[in-house]
Amino acid sequence: GPDKYYKMNYFTTLELDKNGVKELKMNDKNNKEVTVYTYSNGKVKYCGNMYDRSSLYIDKKGRLARRFNNSGVKMNYYLTLNKKKQLYLVSYTYDKIEKKYYKETGLVESSEDYNRTKISKTTYKKAVQKAAFSKNVSKHLNNSSNRDKYLK
């Protein structure tokens, strides 16, 4: 569940699903674990939690993104919300062993259920260009004065 292993030391608000309502993103001090909440139908709603070895950043399209590279795969992905306001991943992956390119999508908290389709190298390269690093995620120390200042 959310916040199970790591203290969420920082927060920020950002627009994940482009509907005009900013989501609350909580993260640990290393910017590796993220928990997202949104405001929907007059209530705060838990959207999902994710931990990854790579740090989060804002990509050139303004999305919350990560890159991961090891001996087997090179992965670029961003996080959004689906229609049910659940944290959703869109990944563009190069499988170095198979030498094939894939697009994967699915709920962050059920990675076994990602939809995987083959894509062309051109599609992969265009997606990776859009997912290039733009800036670090702004974050505020999670204390009462910052919550009062930034969460209005």
PDB file of C-alpha atoms in Angstrom:
ATOM      1  CA  GLY A   1       0.000   0.000   0.000  1.00  0.00           C
ATOM      2  CA  PRO A   2       0.969   3.650  -0.101  1.00  0.00           C
ATOM      3  CA  ASP A   3       3.755   4.922   2.149  1.00  0.00           C
ATOM      4  CA  LYS A   4       4.373   1.379   3.379  1.00  0.00           C
ATOM      5  CA  TYR A   5       8.160   1.408   3.463  1.00  0.00           C
ATOM      6  CA  TYR A   6       9.327   4.976   2.928  1.00  0.00           C
ATOM      7  CA  LYS A   7       8.439   8.217   4.593  1.00  0.00           C
ATOM      8  CA  MET A   8       7.006  10.687   2.136  1.00  0.00           C
ATOM      9  CA  ASN A   9       9.250  13.654   2.912  1.00  0.00           C
ATOM     10  CA  TYR A  10       8.235  15.881  -0.005  1.00  0.00           C
ATOM     11  CA  PHE A  11       5.198  16.890  -2.023  1.00  0.00           C
ATOM     12  CA  THR A  12       4.200  18.936  -5.012  1.00  0.00           C
ATOM     13  CA  THR A  13       1.097  19.465  -7.109  1.00  0.00           C
ATOM     14  CA  LEU A  14       1.078  18.858 -10.841  1.00  0.00           C
ATOM     15  CA  GLU A  15      -1.338  18.130 -13.636  1.00  0.00           C
ATOM     16  CA  LEU A  16      -1.184  14.445 -14.633  1.00  0.00           C
ATOM     17  CA  ASP A  17      -4.350  13.894 -16.662  1.00  0.00           C
ATOM     18  CA  LYS A  18      -4.803  17.363 -18.192  1.00  0.00           C
ATOM     19  CA  ASN A  19      -8.323  17.885 -16.800  1.00  0.00           C
ATOM     20  CA  GLY A  20      -7.637  21.174 -14.998  1.00  0.00           C
ATOM     21  CA  VAL A  21      -7.324  19.654 -11.493  1.00  0.00           C
ATOM     22  CA  LYS A  22      -3.793  19.288 -10.132  1.00  0.00           C
ATOM     23  CA  GLU A  23      -2.856  16.039  -8.439  1.00  0.00           C
ATOM     24  CA  LEU A  24      -0.931  15.814  -5.169  1.00  0.00           C
ATOM     25  CA  LYS A  25       2.332  13.912  -5.599  1.00  0.00           C
ATOM     26  CA  MET A  26       4.075  12.732  -2.448  1.00  0.00           C
ATOM     27  CA  ASN A  27       7.601  11.354  -2.672  1.00  0.00           C
ATOM     28  CA  ASP A  28      10.459  10.129  -0.539  1.00  0.00           C
ATOM     29  CA  LYS A  29      13.691  12.096  -0.108  1.00  0.00           C
ATOM     30  CA  ASN A  30      15.385  10.200  -2.962  1.00  0.00           C
ATOM     31  CA  ASN A  31      12.540  10.875  -5.421  1.00  0.00           C
ATOM     32  CA  LYS A  32      12.174   7.145  -6.121  1.00  0.00           C
ATOM     33  CA  GLU A  33       8.867   6.302  -4.462  1.00  0.00           C
ATOM     34  CA  VAL A  34       5.798   8.283  -5.464  1.00  0.00           C
ATOM     35  CA  THR A  35       2.210   8.261  -4.202  1.00  0.00           C
ATOM     36  CA  VAL A  36      -0.446  10.234  -6.075  1.00  0.00           C
ATOM     37  CA  TYR A  37      -3.798  11.596  -4.896  1.00  0.00           C
ATOM     38  CA  THR A  38      -6.404  13.589  -6.796  1.00  0.00           C
ATOM     39  CA  TYR A  39      -9.525  15.538  -5.944  1.00  0.00           C
ATOM     40  CA  SER A  40     -12.624  14.072  -7.590  1.00  0.00           C
ATOM     41  CA  ASN A  41     -16.334  14.504  -6.849  1.00  0.00           C
ATOM     42  CA  GLY A  42     -15.594  16.579  -3.751  1.00  0.00           C
ATOM     43  CA  LYS A  43     -13.235  14.004  -2.199  1.00  0.00           C
ATOM     44  CA  VAL A  44      -9.516  13.251  -2.044  1.00  0.00           C
ATOM     45  CA  LYS A  45      -8.890  10.002  -3.908  1.00  0.00           C
ATOM     46  CA  TYR A  46      -5.844   7.731  -3.733  1.00  0.00           C
ATOM     47  CA  CYS A  47      -4.594   7.076  -7.298  1.00  0.00           C
ATOM     48  CA  GLY A  48      -1.616   4.789  -6.783  1.00  0.00           C
ATOM     49  CA  ASN A  49       1.891   4.232  -5.519  1.00  0.00           C
ATOM     50  CA  MET A  50       5.081   3.295  -7.335  1.00  0.00           C
ATOM     51  CA  TYR A  51       8.709   2.679  -6.438  1.00  0.00           C
ATOM     52  CA  ASP A  52      11.480   2.549  -9.027  1.00  0.00           C
ATOM     53  CA  ARG A  53      15.265   2.745  -8.898  1.00  0.00           C
ATOM     54  CA  SER A  54      15.428   5.764 -11.173  1.00  0.00           C
ATOM     55  CA  SER A  55      14.433   9.288 -10.147  1.00  0.00           C
ATOM     56  CA  LEU A  56      11.367  11.111 -11.398  1.00  0.00           C
ATOM     57  CA  TYR A  57      11.650  14.164 -13.646  1.00  0.00           C
ATOM     58  CA  ILE A  58       9.460  16.357 -15.855  1.00  0.00           C
ATOM     59  CA  ASP A  59       9.851  15.526 -19.543  1.00  0.00           C
ATOM     60  CA  LYS A  60       9.646  17.869 -22.557  1.00  0.00           C
ATOM     61  CA  LYS A  61       5.886  17.270 -22.790  1.00  0.00           C
ATOM     62  CA  GLY A  62       5.430  18.328 -19.136  1.00  0.00           C
ATOM     63  CA  ARG A  63       4.763  14.794 -17.898  1.00  0.00           C
ATOM     64  CA  LEU A  64       6.017  13.027 -14.778  1.00  0.00           C
ATOM     65  CA  ALA A  65       8.592  10.638 -16.254  1.00  0.00           C
ATOM     66  CA  ARG A  66      11.403   8.179 -15.570  1.00  0.00           C
ATOM     67  CA  ARG A  67      14.144   6.452 -17.502  1.00  0.00           C
ATOM     68  CA  PHE A  68      15.552   3.041 -16.742  1.00  0.00           C
ATOM     69  CA  ASN A  69      18.473   1.332 -18.437  1.00  0.00           C
ATOM     70  CA  ASN A  70      20.167  -1.988 -17.642  1.00  0.00           C
ATOM     71  CA  SER A  71      21.766  -4.836 -19.565  1.00  0.00           C
ATOM     72  CA  GLY A  72      18.388  -6.166 -20.728  1.00  0.00           C
ATOM     73  CA  VAL A  73      16.144  -3.176 -21.420  1.00  0.00           C
ATOM     74  CA  LYS A  74      16.096   0.540 -22.018  1.00  0.00           C
ATOM     75  CA  MET A  75      12.805   1.985 -20.789  1.00  0.00           C
ATOM     76  CA  ASN A  76      11.314   5.476 -20.939  1.00  0.00           C
ATOM     77  CA  TYR A  77       7.944   6.012 -19.341  1.00  0.00           C
ATOM     78  CA  TYR A  78       5.572   8.587 -17.992  1.00  0.00           C
ATOM     79  CA  LEU A  79       2.771   8.490 -15.458  1.00  0.00           C
ATOM     80  CA  THR A  80      -0.782   9.674 -15.985  1.00  0.00           C
ATOM     81  CA  LEU A  81      -4.251   8.858 -14.670  1.00  0.00           C
ATOM     82  CA  ASN A  82      -6.801   6.669 -16.412  1.00  0.00           C
ATOM     83  CA  LYS A  83     -10.529   7.475 -16.524  1.00  0.00           C
ATOM     84  CA  LYS A  84     -11.018   5.849 -13.101  1.00  0.00           C
ATOM     85  CA  LYS A  85      -8.325   8.168 -11.642  1.00  0.00           C
ATOM     86  CA  GLN A  86      -5.856   5.310 -11.149  1.00  0.00           C
ATOM     87  CA  LEU A  87      -2.107   5.836 -11.621  1.00  0.00           C
ATOM     88  CA  TYR A  88      -1.308   4.600 -15.125  1.00  0.00           C
ATOM     89  CA  LEU A  89       2.004   4.001 -16.895  1.00  0.00           C
ATOM     90  CA  VAL A  90       2.858   4.507 -20.577  1.00  0.00           C
ATOM     91  CA  SER A  91       6.247   2.999 -21.425  1.00  0.00           C
ATOM     92  CA  TYR A  92       8.395   2.857 -24.527  1.00  0.00           C
ATOM     93  CA  THR A  93      10.919   0.039 -24.185  1.00  0.00           C
ATOM     94  CA  TYR A  94      13.793  -1.342 -26.198  1.00  0.00           C
ATOM     95  CA  ASP A  95      14.451  -4.978 -25.354  1.00  0.00           C
ATOM     96  CA  LYS A  96      18.203  -5.340 -25.869  1.00  0.00           C
ATOM     97  CA  ILE A  97      18.097  -9.138 -25.879  1.00  0.00           C
ATOM     98  CA  GLU A  98      15.229  -9.514 -28.368  1.00  0.00           C
ATOM     99  CA  LYS A  99      16.325  -6.355 -30.234  1.00  0.00           C
ATOM    100  CA  LYS A 100      12.677  -5.283 -30.442  1.00  0.00           C
ATOM    101  CA  TYR A 101      10.727  -2.171 -29.475  1.00  0.00           C
ATOM    102  CA  TYR A 102       7.552  -2.166 -27.393  1.00  0.00           C
ATOM    103  CA  LYS A 103       4.912   0.143 -26.025  1.00  0.00           C
ATOM    104  CA  GLU A 104       3.517  -0.970 -22.673  1.00  0.00           C
ATOM    105  CA  THR A 105       0.545   0.515 -20.846  1.00  0.00           C
ATOM    106  CA  GLY A 106      -1.262  -0.391 -17.679  1.00  0.00           C
ATOM    107  CA  LEU A 107      -2.099   0.296 -14.063  1.00  0.00           C
ATOM    108  CA  VAL A 108       1.040   0.966 -12.049  1.00  0.00           C
ATOM    109  CA  GLU A 109      -0.061  -1.261  -9.186  1.00  0.00           C
ATOM    110  CA  SER A 110      -0.681  -4.315 -11.405  1.00  0.00           C
ATOM    111  CA  SER A 111       2.462  -4.550 -13.530  1.00  0.00           C
ATOM    112  CA  GLU A 112       1.700  -8.144 -14.536  1.00  0.00           C
ATOM    113  CA  ASP A 113      -1.249  -6.824 -16.512  1.00  0.00           C
ATOM    114  CA  TYR A 114       0.599  -4.327 -18.744  1.00  0.00           C
ATOM    115  CA  ASN A 115      -0.568  -4.343 -22.335  1.00  0.00           C
ATOM    116  CA  ARG A 116       2.472  -4.851 -24.580  1.00  0.00           C
ATOM    117  CA  THR A 117       2.540  -4.183 -28.301  1.00  0.00           C
ATOM    118  CA  LYS A 118       5.425  -4.131 -30.752  1.00  0.00           C
ATOM    119  CA  ILE A 119       6.278  -0.740 -32.216  1.00  0.00           C
ATOM    120  CA  SER A 120       8.741   0.453 -34.848  1.00  0.00           C
ATOM    121  CA  LYS A 121      12.147   1.901 -34.085  1.00  0.00           C
ATOM    122  CA  THR A 122      10.918   5.240 -35.485  1.00  0.00           C
ATOM    123  CA  THR A 123       7.922   5.307 -33.130  1.00  0.00           C
ATOM    124  CA  TYR A 124      10.217   4.444 -30.229  1.00  0.00           C
ATOM    125  CA  LYS A 125      12.727   7.195 -31.109  1.00  0.00           C
ATOM    126  CA  LYS A 126       9.970   9.841 -31.414  1.00  0.00           C
ATOM    127  CA  ALA A 127       8.543   8.815 -28.028  1.00  0.00           C
ATOM    128  CA  VAL A 128      11.987   8.927 -26.397  1.00  0.00           C
ATOM    129  CA  GLN A 129      12.594  12.442 -27.777  1.00  0.00           C
ATOM    130  CA  LYS A 130       9.332  13.643 -26.200  1.00  0.00           C
ATOM    131  CA  ALA A 131      10.300  11.931 -22.931  1.00  0.00           C
ATOM    132  CA  ALA A 132      13.675  13.691 -22.739  1.00  0.00           C
ATOM    133  CA  PHE A 133      14.552  15.400 -19.475  1.00  0.00           C
ATOM    134  CA  SER A 134      13.235  18.937 -19.199  1.00  0.00           C
ATOM    135  CA  LYS A 135      13.523  19.757 -15.502  1.00  0.00           C
ATOM    136  CA  ASN A 136      13.548  18.306 -12.034  1.00  0.00           C
ATOM    137  CA  VAL A 137      10.249  17.883 -10.241  1.00  0.00           C
ATOM    138  CA  SER A 138       9.745  20.812  -7.893  1.00  0.00           C
ATOM    139  CA  LYS A 139       9.105  19.631  -4.374  1.00  0.00           C
ATOM    140  CA  HIS A 140       8.375  21.075  -0.986  1.00  0.00           C
ATOM    141  CA  LEU A 141       9.381  19.633   2.371  1.00  0.00           C
ATOM    142  CA  ASN A 142       6.300  17.965   3.873  1.00  0.00           C
ATOM    143  CA  ASN A 143       5.708  20.141   6.944  1.00  0.00           C
ATOM    144  CA  SER A 144       2.722  22.125   8.187  1.00  0.00           C
ATOM    145  CA  SER A 145       3.948  25.539   7.007  1.00  0.00           C
ATOM    146  CA  ASN A 146       4.582  24.277   3.451  1.00  0.00           C
ATOM    147  CA  ARG A 147       1.251  22.436   3.370  1.00  0.00           C
ATOM    148  CA  ASP A 148      -0.496  25.666   4.408  1.00  0.00           C
ATOM    149  CA  LYS A 149       1.449  27.664   1.809  1.00  0.00           C
ATOM    150  CA  TYR A 150       1.235  25.346  -1.243  1.00  0.00           C
ATOM    151  CA  LEU A 151      -1.947  23.289  -0.783  1.00  0.00           C
ATOM    152  CA  LYS A 152      -4.771  25.768  -1.251  1.00  0.00           C
TER     153      LYS A 152
END
